Amino acid sequence: MKSFHCDHCGALLAFENVRCLRCDVALGLLPDLLDLSALKAEKTGLFRALAPAAADRSYRRCPNGLQHEACNWYVPVADPEPFCLACRLNEMIPDPTVAGNGERWLRVELAKRRLVYTLLRLGLPLHEVAAVHSPALRFRFLGDVPGAAQVLTGHEAGVITLNIAEADEVERERRRVSLHEPLRTLPAHFRHEAGHFYWGRLVASSAWLEPFRQVFGDETADYAVALEAYHRQGPPLEWLERGVSAYASAHPWEDWAETWAHYLHMVDTLETAAGFGLSVKPRHPAATPLAVDPGPIIQSQADFDAVFANWLPLTLALNSINRGMGLPDLYPFVLAPAAVEKLRFVHSVITEAAAGRT
């Protein structure tokens, strides 16, 4: 996530802001520019964007922002779709008449828009490709109903389903502890399930399939049987030597999805650090100073090693800061060489997709 500044007063902004806290100007994310812009209301009900790159173009509010205050993305006036680029991906939203669902939906939407922002920044496709029966990316946000089967978070045929109980911090932490997961957050859920979507879009029927099997294993192994065995027996003792997480050992599809999620963790964190001009300068004569640079990731032009060289020093510093505050590690993972090679594979697939060759 790059840093944003108010076009009216220059104040630092957050991705979620709808108004500038310094000058009170209206703000909106322009999906065609991926920029958070100050906006000037027009008599027509539209808004003129003040971001220089917008060249005074006009936009309208997304209905989810106008009616529910659940979205700060805007729609170009020439776009025939009523909803913004992120909200039009929703197939189902929580019932707003149920107590607490409004707050849950807002938290879920914030995390989902972070995912969509990153996917757009990476140049990854969201749309349907009918010729090869590849569906568009879509979302369903559902809550458990008494007497009915529990809603399972997952992906199927282009649809990411999220149980909105994950928006309750206490419930999510209970599940994180009971399932022995080092990181369970809404962004992590979305990034993982997006990995399943892009396996089908970028790998399953492409020239990447055989290289994938060489790196991650044979995905034709029975998925249900593999998951049942994982939940009954737990991960193999050597899982840390093979993947980014214990769950990655369950099946090659989960290995890919966990690795994909980790790559998106890297993308978002490194770009945020760079946007704030963060550098790592350990006070030791043998240490190498680091100025965080997201260019190799976002532009998909450099070798993966240039990306990874930024990651380890940054996470070591951030983990140390969290420990000083008595908080869990920001990035509670150790990456063995095999896991790094899997991240390199994801980087290569994304690089090719961004170049339009997939």
Coordinates of C-alpha atoms in Angstrom, one line a residue:
M1 CA 0.0 0.0 0.0
K2 CA 1.6 3.3 -1.1
S3 CA 1.2 6.4 1.1
F4 CA -1.4 8.9 0.2
H5 CA -1.5 12.7 0.8
C6 CA -4.4 15.2 0.6
D7 CA -4.4 17.1 -2.7
H8 CA -5.9 20.1 -0.9
C9 CA -3.7 20.5 2.2
G10 CA -0.9 17.9 1.9
A11 CA -1.8 15.9 5.0
L12 CA -0.9 12.3 5.3
L13 CA -4.0 10.1 4.6
A14 CA -5.0 6.5 5.4
F15 CA -6.4 4.1 2.7
E16 CA -9.7 4.0 4.6
N17 CA -10.2 7.8 4.9
V18 CA -13.4 9.4 3.6
R19 CA -12.5 12.9 4.7
C20 CA -9.2 14.6 5.4
L21 CA -8.8 15.0 9.2
R22 CA -6.9 18.3 8.7
C23 CA -8.9 20.2 6.1
D24 CA -12.2 18.2 6.1
V25 CA -12.2 17.8 2.3
A26 CA -14.0 14.8 0.9
L27 CA -11.8 11.9 -0.2
G28 CA -12.3 8.9 -2.5
L29 CA -10.2 6.1 -4.0
L30 CA -10.1 6.4 -7.8
P31 CA -9.8 2.8 -9.0
D32 CA -8.7 3.9 -12.5
L33 CA -5.7 5.7 -11.0
L34 CA -5.4 3.7 -7.8
D35 CA -5.0 7.0 -5.9
L36 CA -6.9 8.5 -2.9
S37 CA -8.0 11.8 -4.2
A38 CA -9.5 15.0 -2.7
L39 CA -12.9 15.6 -4.2
K40 CA -15.0 18.7 -4.9
A41 CA -18.7 18.3 -5.0
E42 CA -20.5 19.6 -8.1
K43 CA -24.1 20.8 -8.5
T44 CA -24.9 17.8 -10.6
G45 CA -24.2 15.4 -7.7
L46 CA -20.9 14.3 -9.1
F47 CA -17.5 15.0 -7.7
R48 CA -14.5 16.5 -9.4
A49 CA -11.2 14.8 -8.5
L50 CA -8.4 17.1 -7.4
A51 CA -5.6 14.5 -7.9
P52 CA -3.3 15.9 -10.7
A53 CA -3.5 12.6 -12.6
A54 CA -7.3 12.8 -12.7
A55 CA -7.1 15.9 -14.9
D56 CA -10.3 17.3 -13.3
R57 CA -12.4 14.3 -14.3
S58 CA -15.7 13.7 -12.6
Y59 CA -16.7 10.7 -10.5
R60 CA -19.8 9.5 -8.7
R61 CA -20.0 7.8 -5.3
C62 CA -20.4 4.0 -5.0
P63 CA -23.9 3.1 -3.8
N64 CA -22.3 1.2 -0.9
G65 CA -20.7 4.4 0.3
L66 CA -23.7 6.6 -0.4
Q67 CA -26.3 4.3 1.3
H68 CA -24.3 2.3 3.8
E69 CA -21.0 4.2 4.4
A70 CA -19.3 0.9 3.7
C71 CA -17.1 2.1 0.7
N72 CA -14.8 5.0 -0.1
W73 CA -14.2 4.0 -3.8
Y74 CA -15.7 6.2 -6.6
V75 CA -16.9 5.4 -10.1
P76 CA -15.8 7.2 -13.2
V77 CA -18.8 8.9 -14.8
A78 CA -18.1 7.0 -18.1
D79 CA -18.4 3.7 -16.3
P80 CA -21.8 2.1 -16.9
E81 CA -21.6 -0.1 -13.8
P82 CA -23.4 1.4 -10.8
F83 CA -21.0 0.1 -8.2
C84 CA -17.3 0.7 -7.9
L85 CA -14.7 -1.7 -9.2
A86 CA -14.4 -3.4 -5.8
C87 CA -18.1 -3.6 -4.8
R88 CA -19.3 -4.9 -8.1
L89 CA -17.4 -8.1 -7.3
N90 CA -19.8 -8.8 -4.4
E91 CA -22.4 -11.5 -5.0
M92 CA -23.8 -11.5 -1.5
I93 CA -23.4 -9.1 1.5
P94 CA -24.4 -9.6 5.2
D95 CA -28.1 -8.9 6.1
P96 CA -27.8 -5.4 7.4
T97 CA -31.0 -5.9 9.5
V98 CA -29.1 -8.3 11.8
A99 CA -27.5 -6.6 14.8
G100 CA -23.8 -6.2 14.4
N101 CA -23.7 -7.1 10.7
G102 CA -23.1 -3.5 9.6
E103 CA -19.8 -3.3 11.6
R104 CA -18.8 -6.8 10.4
W105 CA -19.4 -5.9 6.8
L106 CA -17.4 -2.7 7.1
R107 CA -14.4 -4.6 8.5
V108 CA -14.7 -7.3 5.8
E109 CA -15.0 -4.7 3.0
L110 CA -11.9 -2.8 4.2
A111 CA -9.9 -6.0 4.0
K112 CA -11.3 -7.0 0.7
R113 CA -10.5 -3.6 -0.9
R114 CA -6.9 -3.9 0.3
L115 CA -6.8 -7.2 -1.6
V116 CA -8.4 -5.7 -4.8
Y117 CA -6.0 -2.7 -4.6
T118 CA -3.0 -5.0 -4.5
L119 CA -4.3 -7.2 -7.3
L120 CA -4.8 -4.2 -9.5
R121 CA -1.3 -2.8 -8.6
L122 CA 0.2 -6.1 -9.7
G123 CA -1.8 -6.0 -12.9
L124 CA -3.6 -9.3 -12.2
P125 CA -6.9 -10.1 -14.0
L126 CA -10.2 -10.0 -12.2
H127 CA -12.6 -10.4 -15.1
E128 CA -14.2 -13.5 -16.7
V129 CA -12.5 -15.2 -19.7
A130 CA -15.4 -17.1 -21.2
A131 CA -13.3 -18.7 -24.0
V132 CA -11.4 -20.8 -21.5
H133 CA -14.3 -21.1 -18.9
S134 CA -12.4 -19.0 -16.4
P135 CA -14.8 -17.1 -14.1
A136 CA -14.5 -13.6 -12.7
L137 CA -13.4 -13.1 -9.1
R138 CA -16.4 -12.7 -6.9
F139 CA -17.2 -12.5 -3.1
R140 CA -19.9 -13.8 -0.8
F141 CA -20.0 -12.7 2.9
L142 CA -22.3 -14.9 4.9
G143 CA -23.1 -15.4 8.6
D144 CA -23.9 -18.6 10.5
V145 CA -27.7 -19.3 10.9
P146 CA -28.9 -21.3 14.0
G147 CA -29.8 -24.8 13.0
A148 CA -28.0 -24.7 9.6
A149 CA -24.5 -25.9 8.6
Q150 CA -21.6 -23.6 9.6
V151 CA -20.5 -21.3 6.8
L152 CA -17.0 -22.3 5.7
T153 CA -14.5 -19.7 4.4
G154 CA -13.2 -20.9 1.1
H155 CA -13.1 -20.6 -2.7
E156 CA -15.0 -22.4 -5.4
A157 CA -15.4 -21.6 -9.1
G158 CA -14.2 -18.0 -8.7
V159 CA -16.2 -17.2 -5.6
I160 CA -14.5 -16.4 -2.3
T161 CA -16.9 -17.1 0.6
L162 CA -16.0 -15.5 4.0
N163 CA -17.8 -16.3 7.2
I164 CA -18.4 -12.8 8.7
A165 CA -17.7 -14.2 12.2
E166 CA -14.1 -13.7 11.2
A167 CA -14.8 -9.9 11.5
D168 CA -15.3 -10.4 15.3
E169 CA -11.8 -10.1 16.9
V170 CA -12.6 -12.3 19.9
E171 CA -14.0 -15.1 17.7
R172 CA -11.2 -14.9 15.2
E173 CA -8.6 -15.1 18.0
R174 CA -10.4 -18.1 19.5
R175 CA -10.2 -19.9 16.1
R176 CA -6.6 -18.8 15.6
V177 CA -5.5 -20.4 18.9
S178 CA -7.6 -23.5 18.5
L179 CA -6.2 -24.2 15.0
H180 CA -2.6 -23.3 16.0
E181 CA -2.3 -20.6 13.3
P182 CA 0.4 -18.0 13.8
L183 CA -1.5 -15.4 11.7
R184 CA -5.2 -15.3 11.2
T185 CA -6.5 -11.9 9.9
L186 CA -9.1 -10.7 7.4
P187 CA -6.4 -9.7 4.9
A188 CA -4.7 -13.1 5.3
H189 CA -8.0 -14.9 4.6
F190 CA -8.6 -12.9 1.4
R191 CA -5.0 -13.3 0.2
H192 CA -5.1 -17.1 0.8
E193 CA -8.4 -17.6 -1.0
A194 CA -7.3 -15.4 -3.8
G195 CA -4.4 -17.8 -4.2
H196 CA -6.9 -20.6 -5.0
F197 CA -8.6 -18.3 -7.5
Y198 CA -5.3 -17.5 -9.3
W199 CA -4.2 -21.1 -9.3
G200 CA -7.2 -21.8 -11.6
R201 CA -6.7 -18.7 -13.6
L202 CA -2.9 -18.6 -14.1
V203 CA -1.6 -22.2 -13.5
A204 CA -4.2 -25.0 -13.9
S205 CA -4.4 -24.9 -17.7
S206 CA -1.2 -23.2 -18.6
A207 CA 2.4 -24.0 -19.3
W208 CA 3.1 -23.4 -15.6
L209 CA 1.3 -26.6 -14.5
E210 CA 4.2 -29.1 -14.9
P211 CA 6.7 -26.6 -13.3
F212 CA 4.2 -26.2 -10.5
R213 CA 4.1 -29.9 -9.8
Q214 CA 7.9 -30.0 -9.7
V215 CA 7.9 -27.3 -7.0
F216 CA 4.7 -27.9 -5.0
G217 CA 3.8 -31.5 -5.8
D218 CA 1.0 -33.4 -7.6
E219 CA -2.3 -31.5 -7.1
T220 CA -4.3 -34.5 -8.4
A221 CA -3.8 -36.2 -5.0
D222 CA -7.3 -36.5 -3.4
Y223 CA -7.9 -33.1 -1.7
A224 CA -10.6 -34.2 0.8
V225 CA -8.5 -37.2 1.9
A226 CA -5.4 -35.0 2.3
L227 CA -7.3 -32.4 4.4
E228 CA -8.9 -35.0 6.6
A229 CA -5.5 -36.6 7.2
Y230 CA -4.0 -33.1 8.0
H231 CA -6.7 -32.3 10.6
R232 CA -6.5 -35.7 12.1
Q233 CA -2.7 -36.2 12.3
G234 CA -1.4 -32.6 12.0
P235 CA 1.5 -31.5 9.8
P236 CA 4.6 -33.7 9.2
L237 CA 7.5 -33.0 11.5
E238 CA 9.6 -31.7 8.6
W239 CA 6.9 -29.2 7.4
L240 CA 9.1 -26.2 8.3
E241 CA 11.7 -27.3 5.8
R242 CA 9.1 -27.5 3.0
G243 CA 6.7 -24.6 3.1
V244 CA 5.7 -21.2 4.5
S245 CA 3.4 -22.7 7.1
A246 CA 2.2 -25.9 8.7
Y247 CA -1.1 -25.8 6.7
A248 CA 0.9 -25.6 3.5
S249 CA 1.8 -29.2 4.0
A250 CA -1.8 -30.4 3.7
H251 CA -2.0 -30.5 -0.1
P252 CA -0.2 -28.8 -3.0
W253 CA -3.2 -26.5 -3.5
E254 CA -2.9 -25.3 0.1
D255 CA 0.8 -25.0 -0.3
W256 CA 0.3 -22.7 -3.3
A257 CA -2.4 -20.6 -1.6
E258 CA -0.3 -20.1 1.5
T259 CA 2.7 -19.2 -0.5
W260 CA 0.6 -16.8 -2.7
A261 CA -0.8 -15.2 0.5
H262 CA 2.8 -14.7 1.8
Y263 CA 3.8 -13.1 -1.4
L264 CA 1.0 -10.6 -1.1
H265 CA 2.0 -10.0 2.5
M266 CA 5.4 -9.0 1.1
V267 CA 3.9 -6.8 -1.6
D268 CA 1.7 -4.8 0.7
T269 CA 4.1 -4.4 3.6
L270 CA 7.1 -3.5 1.4
E271 CA 5.2 -0.9 -0.6
T272 CA 3.8 0.6 2.7
A273 CA 7.3 0.8 4.2
A274 CA 8.7 2.4 1.0
G275 CA 5.8 4.9 0.9
F276 CA 6.8 6.1 4.3
G277 CA 10.5 6.2 3.3
L278 CA 11.4 3.6 5.9
S279 CA 15.0 2.4 5.9
V280 CA 16.8 -0.2 8.1
K281 CA 20.2 1.0 9.4
P282 CA 21.4 -1.4 12.1
R283 CA 24.2 0.0 14.3
H284 CA 26.7 -2.7 13.7
P285 CA 29.8 -2.4 11.5
A286 CA 29.0 -5.7 9.7
A287 CA 25.4 -4.8 8.9
T288 CA 24.2 -3.5 5.6
P289 CA 21.8 -0.5 5.6
L290 CA 18.6 -1.0 3.6
A291 CA 16.4 1.5 2.0
V292 CA 13.1 -0.3 1.3
D293 CA 12.2 -0.3 -2.4
P294 CA 9.0 -1.9 -3.7
G295 CA 9.8 -1.3 -7.4
P296 CA 11.0 -4.9 -8.1
I297 CA 7.6 -6.2 -6.9
I298 CA 5.1 -3.7 -8.2
Q299 CA 6.8 -3.2 -11.6
S300 CA 7.6 -7.0 -11.9
Q301 CA 10.9 -6.3 -13.6
A302 CA 13.6 -7.4 -11.2
D303 CA 14.9 -10.7 -10.0
F304 CA 13.1 -12.1 -7.0
D305 CA 16.3 -11.9 -5.0
A306 CA 16.0 -8.1 -5.1
V307 CA 12.5 -8.4 -3.6
F308 CA 13.5 -10.9 -0.9
A309 CA 16.6 -8.9 0.1
N310 CA 14.2 -6.2 1.4
W311 CA 11.9 -8.6 3.2
L312 CA 14.0 -10.2 5.9
P313 CA 15.7 -7.1 7.3
L314 CA 12.3 -5.3 7.4
T315 CA 10.5 -8.1 9.2
L316 CA 13.3 -8.5 11.7
A317 CA 13.1 -4.9 12.6
L318 CA 9.3 -4.8 12.8
N319 CA 9.2 -8.0 14.8
S320 CA 11.6 -6.5 17.3
I321 CA 9.5 -3.4 17.6
N322 CA 6.4 -5.5 18.3
R323 CA 8.2 -7.5 20.9
G324 CA 9.2 -4.2 22.6
M325 CA 5.6 -3.4 22.9
G326 CA 4.7 -6.8 24.2
L327 CA 2.8 -7.7 21.0
P328 CA 3.1 -10.9 18.9
D329 CA 5.5 -10.8 16.0
L330 CA 4.2 -8.9 13.0
Y331 CA 5.5 -11.7 10.7
P332 CA 5.6 -14.9 12.8
F333 CA 7.2 -17.2 10.2
V334 CA 10.6 -18.6 9.3
L335 CA 11.3 -19.2 5.6
A336 CA 13.4 -22.2 4.7
P337 CA 15.2 -22.4 1.3
A338 CA 12.4 -24.6 -0.1
A339 CA 9.7 -22.0 0.9
V340 CA 11.8 -19.2 -0.6
E341 CA 11.9 -21.1 -3.9
K342 CA 8.1 -21.4 -3.8
L343 CA 7.8 -17.7 -3.3
R344 CA 10.1 -17.2 -6.3
F345 CA 7.8 -19.4 -8.4
V346 CA 4.8 -17.2 -7.4
H347 CA 6.8 -14.1 -8.3
S348 CA 7.5 -15.6 -11.7
V349 CA 3.8 -16.5 -12.4
I350 CA 2.7 -13.0 -11.4
T351 CA 5.5 -11.4 -13.5
E352 CA 4.3 -13.2 -16.6
A353 CA 0.6 -12.4 -15.9
A354 CA 1.4 -8.7 -15.4
A355 CA 3.2 -8.7 -18.7
G356 CA 0.0 -9.9 -20.4
R357 CA 1.4 -13.3 -21.4
T358 CA -1.1 -15.3 -19.3

